[in-house]
């Protein structure tokens, strides 16, 4: 996730201080953070919404479950993000999105860690959302041997990122967090951000995803309020 590297760098001093405190007390102090956010995508003429949930820590999770503000709603189970044991996530798939916003209110995260310890933490979801970016161009540039992507500016977006996704839904490339003043991005095989060592074969149909991020107000942990996404197909190598 975008928050992960940001938080790790921002909390380096705190982590070292926590380690020293742990040594003095002869026990580990576990941490945990949760984020509930709105997902927005356009499908035909419909603006669809879903729910995103993200838990992260500086200690490995073994399981993370979430209860929503709706008392009758079933408990939700998060899964590791890109294999990271310190990042667990759950997002409504496009097939499960509706025109209705997810329930606002406090989401309770119930985390179990690899050492068996547990911790609960919460995050409040508000009804604010933004619209997805309009992808203007997304194509493989044969002469430069790279992918070029441009999109329209999104009102109230705080940042963007770009992903390359294969037919199975696996993220092959993930850009860094891009400023809200940036509306274009290019990447090649030599660009940092590849999540795999197996590059696409020429002629492979892939998906470019551009996401706009709207962040919570007055939160020190860079938490999200909304992620609005658009996608466009490209053919690698042509």
Short mmCIF file of C-alpha atoms in Angstrom, two decimals:
data_model
loop_
_atom_site.label_atom_id
_atom_site.label_comp_id
_atom_site.label_asym_id
_atom_site.label_seq_id
_atom_site.Cartn_x
_atom_site.Cartn_y
_atom_site.Cartn_z
CA UNK A 1 0.00 0.00 0.00
CA UNK A 2 0.95 3.65 -0.33
CA UNK A 3 0.92 4.14 3.39
CA UNK A 4 3.33 1.33 4.11
CA UNK A 5 6.67 2.86 3.12
CA UNK A 6 5.59 6.28 4.36
CA UNK A 7 4.70 4.95 7.78
CA UNK A 8 7.82 2.82 8.10
CA UNK A 9 10.06 5.82 7.40
CA UNK A 10 8.03 8.22 9.51
CA UNK A 11 7.99 5.84 12.44
CA UNK A 12 11.64 4.76 12.35
CA UNK A 13 12.48 6.76 15.46
CA UNK A 14 9.37 5.52 17.24
CA UNK A 15 10.20 1.93 16.30
CA UNK A 16 13.73 2.29 17.72
CA UNK A 17 12.36 3.87 20.88
CA UNK A 18 9.83 1.05 21.14
CA UNK A 19 12.59 -1.51 20.76
CA UNK A 20 14.61 0.08 23.56
CA UNK A 21 11.55 0.19 25.79
CA UNK A 22 10.86 -3.45 24.95
CA UNK A 23 14.36 -4.45 25.99
CA UNK A 24 14.04 -2.58 29.27
CA UNK A 25 10.69 -4.14 30.06
CA UNK A 26 11.65 -7.54 28.66
CA UNK A 27 8.49 -7.60 26.58
CA UNK A 28 7.44 -6.60 23.09
CA UNK A 29 5.08 -3.69 22.64
CA UNK A 30 2.80 -4.49 19.70
CA UNK A 31 1.23 -1.85 17.49
CA UNK A 32 -1.61 -1.91 15.03
CA UNK A 33 -3.46 0.53 12.79
CA UNK A 34 -6.67 0.24 10.83
CA UNK A 35 -8.17 2.12 7.92
CA UNK A 36 -11.67 1.89 6.46
CA UNK A 37 -12.22 3.69 3.15
CA UNK A 38 -14.68 4.00 0.29
CA UNK A 39 -13.97 2.47 -3.12
CA UNK A 40 -15.43 4.15 -6.21
CA UNK A 41 -15.49 2.86 -9.79
CA UNK A 42 -17.48 3.68 -12.92
CA UNK A 43 -19.30 0.80 -14.63
CA UNK A 44 -21.16 1.95 -17.73
CA UNK A 45 -23.34 4.86 -16.60
CA UNK A 46 -23.24 3.85 -12.94
CA UNK A 47 -21.00 5.18 -10.20
CA UNK A 48 -20.45 2.19 -7.94
CA UNK A 49 -19.15 2.12 -4.37
CA UNK A 50 -17.60 -0.50 -2.15
CA UNK A 51 -15.66 -0.87 1.07
CA UNK A 52 -11.92 -1.09 1.59
CA UNK A 53 -10.26 -2.23 4.83
CA UNK A 54 -6.53 -2.14 5.59
CA UNK A 55 -4.66 -3.16 8.75
CA UNK A 56 -0.92 -2.66 9.19
CA UNK A 57 1.66 -3.05 11.91
CA UNK A 58 5.39 -3.40 12.60
CA UNK A 59 4.82 -6.97 13.83
CA UNK A 60 3.56 -9.90 11.75
CA UNK A 61 -0.16 -10.63 11.78
CA UNK A 62 -1.56 -14.13 11.71
CA UNK A 63 -5.18 -12.98 11.27
CA UNK A 64 -7.22 -9.78 11.12
CA UNK A 65 -11.01 -9.56 11.31
CA UNK A 66 -13.24 -6.50 11.21
CA UNK A 67 -16.73 -5.76 12.52
CA UNK A 68 -18.69 -2.94 10.89
CA UNK A 69 -20.96 -0.31 12.46
CA UNK A 70 -23.94 -2.38 11.22
CA UNK A 71 -24.65 -4.79 14.07
CA UNK A 72 -26.28 -7.38 11.81
CA UNK A 73 -23.40 -7.42 9.30
CA UNK A 74 -21.12 -10.49 9.22
CA UNK A 75 -17.53 -10.29 10.46
CA UNK A 76 -15.06 -9.56 7.66
CA UNK A 77 -11.74 -11.37 7.23
CA UNK A 78 -8.71 -9.57 5.78
CA UNK A 79 -5.90 -11.24 3.80
CA UNK A 80 -2.17 -10.42 3.40
CA UNK A 81 -1.50 -7.72 0.80
CA UNK A 82 1.03 -8.83 -1.86
CA UNK A 83 2.25 -11.47 0.62
CA UNK A 84 3.20 -8.97 3.34
CA UNK A 85 2.43 -10.33 6.81
CA UNK A 86 2.38 -6.82 8.27
CA UNK A 87 -0.27 -5.58 5.81
CA UNK A 88 -3.72 -7.17 5.61
CA UNK A 89 -6.45 -5.94 3.29
CA UNK A 90 -9.99 -6.58 2.06
CA UNK A 91 -11.74 -4.75 -0.77
CA UNK A 92 -15.15 -5.16 -2.35
CA UNK A 93 -14.70 -6.59 -5.88
CA UNK A 94 -16.31 -4.74 -8.76
CA UNK A 95 -18.97 -7.47 -9.00
CA UNK A 96 -19.98 -6.74 -5.40
CA UNK A 97 -20.13 -2.93 -5.66
CA UNK A 98 -23.44 -1.05 -5.59
CA UNK A 99 -24.73 2.49 -5.96
CA UNK A 100 -25.03 2.68 -2.16
CA UNK A 101 -22.23 3.99 0.05
CA UNK A 102 -20.83 1.59 2.66
CA UNK A 103 -22.00 2.20 6.22
CA UNK A 104 -20.39 5.20 7.91
CA UNK A 105 -19.17 4.88 11.47
CA UNK A 106 -16.50 3.09 13.49
CA UNK A 107 -14.97 -0.12 12.14
CA UNK A 108 -13.40 -2.36 14.79
CA UNK A 109 -10.24 -4.26 13.78
CA UNK A 110 -9.50 -7.47 15.74
CA UNK A 111 -5.87 -8.40 15.12
CA UNK A 112 -4.06 -11.59 16.10
CA UNK A 113 -0.27 -11.56 15.83
CA UNK A 114 2.19 -14.29 14.96
CA UNK A 115 3.19 -14.68 18.61
CA UNK A 116 -0.45 -15.20 19.63
CA UNK A 117 -0.99 -11.75 21.14
CA UNK A 118 -4.08 -9.74 20.20
CA UNK A 119 -4.94 -6.07 19.79
CA UNK A 120 -8.08 -4.16 18.85
CA UNK A 121 -8.10 -0.79 17.07
CA UNK A 122 -10.71 1.29 15.27
CA UNK A 123 -11.14 3.72 12.39
CA UNK A 124 -14.11 5.90 11.57
CA UNK A 125 -15.45 5.99 8.02
CA UNK A 126 -17.18 9.15 6.73
CA UNK A 127 -19.49 9.41 3.68
CA UNK A 128 -17.15 11.68 1.67
CA UNK A 129 -15.92 10.34 -1.69
CA UNK A 130 -14.31 11.46 -4.95
CA UNK A 131 -14.82 10.35 -8.55
CA UNK A 132 -12.38 8.17 -10.51
CA UNK A 133 -9.80 9.75 -12.82
CA UNK A 134 -10.52 9.73 -16.54
CA UNK A 135 -7.69 7.86 -18.27
CA UNK A 136 -6.87 9.85 -21.41
CA UNK A 137 -4.14 7.62 -22.80
CA UNK A 138 -2.61 4.29 -21.84
CA UNK A 139 -0.40 2.55 -24.36
CA UNK A 140 2.90 0.77 -24.87
CA UNK A 141 5.39 3.11 -26.55
CA UNK A 142 7.34 0.86 -28.94
CA UNK A 143 10.08 3.35 -29.77
CA UNK A 144 10.81 4.07 -26.09
CA UNK A 145 9.93 0.53 -24.90
CA UNK A 146 7.79 1.84 -22.08
CA UNK A 147 4.16 2.34 -21.01
CA UNK A 148 2.84 5.91 -21.11
CA UNK A 149 -0.25 6.85 -19.10
CA UNK A 150 -2.08 10.19 -18.81
CA UNK A 151 -5.26 11.07 -16.93
CA UNK A 152 -7.47 14.01 -16.00
CA UNK A 153 -7.15 15.82 -12.70
CA UNK A 154 -9.60 14.73 -9.97
CA UNK A 155 -11.11 17.38 -7.71
CA UNK A 156 -10.14 16.83 -4.04
CA UNK A 157 -7.64 14.07 -4.88
CA UNK A 158 -4.56 14.24 -2.67
CA UNK A 159 -2.45 11.81 -4.70
CA UNK A 160 -2.45 9.15 -7.42
CA UNK A 161 -0.81 5.87 -8.29
CA UNK A 162 -0.58 3.60 -11.31
CA UNK A 163 -0.71 -0.21 -11.44
CA UNK A 164 -0.16 -2.80 -14.16
CA UNK A 165 -2.36 -5.86 -13.60
CA UNK A 166 -2.48 -9.19 -15.45
CA UNK A 167 -5.55 -11.21 -16.49
CA UNK A 168 -5.52 -13.11 -13.18
CA UNK A 169 -5.70 -9.87 -11.19
CA UNK A 170 -2.07 -10.01 -10.03
CA UNK A 171 -0.33 -6.66 -9.61
CA UNK A 172 2.79 -6.72 -11.79
CA UNK A 173 3.88 -3.12 -11.36
CA UNK A 174 3.09 -0.53 -8.67
CA UNK A 175 4.15 3.10 -9.00
CA UNK A 176 5.15 5.28 -6.05
CA UNK A 177 2.62 7.71 -4.64
CA UNK A 178 2.28 10.59 -7.10
CA UNK A 179 1.45 14.18 -6.19
CA UNK A 180 -2.02 15.52 -6.98
CA UNK A 181 -0.37 17.88 -9.47
CA UNK A 182 0.87 14.92 -11.54
CA UNK A 183 -1.38 13.64 -14.33
CA UNK A 184 1.03 11.44 -16.30
CA UNK A 185 3.38 8.56 -15.61
CA UNK A 186 5.67 6.33 -17.67
CA UNK A 187 7.44 3.11 -16.77
CA UNK A 188 9.61 0.47 -18.41
CA UNK A 189 11.31 -2.75 -17.37
CA UNK A 190 14.00 -0.67 -15.66
CA UNK A 191 11.59 1.36 -13.53
CA UNK A 192 11.49 0.59 -9.81
CA UNK A 193 8.14 -0.82 -8.73
CA UNK A 194 7.94 -4.23 -10.39
CA UNK A 195 6.35 -6.82 -8.10
CA UNK A 196 7.60 -9.76 -10.19
CA UNK A 197 10.77 -10.84 -11.96
CA UNK A 198 8.78 -12.27 -14.87
CA UNK A 199 8.06 -9.47 -17.30
CA UNK A 200 5.06 -9.71 -19.63
CA UNK A 201 5.52 -11.36 -23.00
CA UNK A 202 4.95 -9.26 -26.11
CA UNK A 203 1.34 -9.42 -27.20
CA UNK A 204 -0.02 -9.97 -23.67
CA UNK A 205 -3.20 -8.05 -22.84
CA UNK A 206 -2.86 -6.26 -19.49
CA UNK A 207 -4.77 -3.67 -17.48
CA UNK A 208 -3.58 -0.22 -16.46
CA UNK A 209 -5.25 1.05 -13.29
CA UNK A 210 -5.05 4.69 -12.20
CA UNK A 211 -6.22 5.38 -8.65
CA UNK A 212 -6.99 8.74 -7.06
CA UNK A 213 -6.67 8.97 -3.27
CA UNK A 214 -8.59 11.25 -0.93
CA UNK A 215 -7.18 11.20 2.60
CA UNK A 216 -8.80 11.66 5.97
CA UNK A 217 -8.66 15.08 7.54
CA UNK A 218 -6.43 15.73 10.53
CA UNK A 219 -4.98 12.21 10.78
CA UNK A 220 -1.22 11.83 11.36
CA UNK A 221 -1.00 8.35 9.80
CA UNK A 222 -1.85 9.26 6.19
CA UNK A 223 -5.10 7.29 6.36
CA UNK A 224 -7.45 7.10 3.39
CA UNK A 225 -11.05 8.20 3.08
CA UNK A 226 -11.62 7.19 -0.54
CA UNK A 227 -9.87 5.36 -3.40
CA UNK A 228 -11.40 6.05 -6.84
CA UNK A 229 -10.14 3.89 -9.74
CA UNK A 230 -10.27 3.69 -13.51
CA UNK A 231 -8.87 0.98 -15.79
CA UNK A 232 -7.86 0.61 -19.40
CA UNK A 233 -6.49 -2.36 -21.36
CA UNK A 234 -3.12 -2.27 -23.13
CA UNK A 235 -1.10 -4.74 -25.18
CA UNK A 236 2.44 -5.19 -23.93
CA UNK A 237 5.04 -4.62 -26.63
CA UNK A 238 2.72 -3.09 -29.20
#
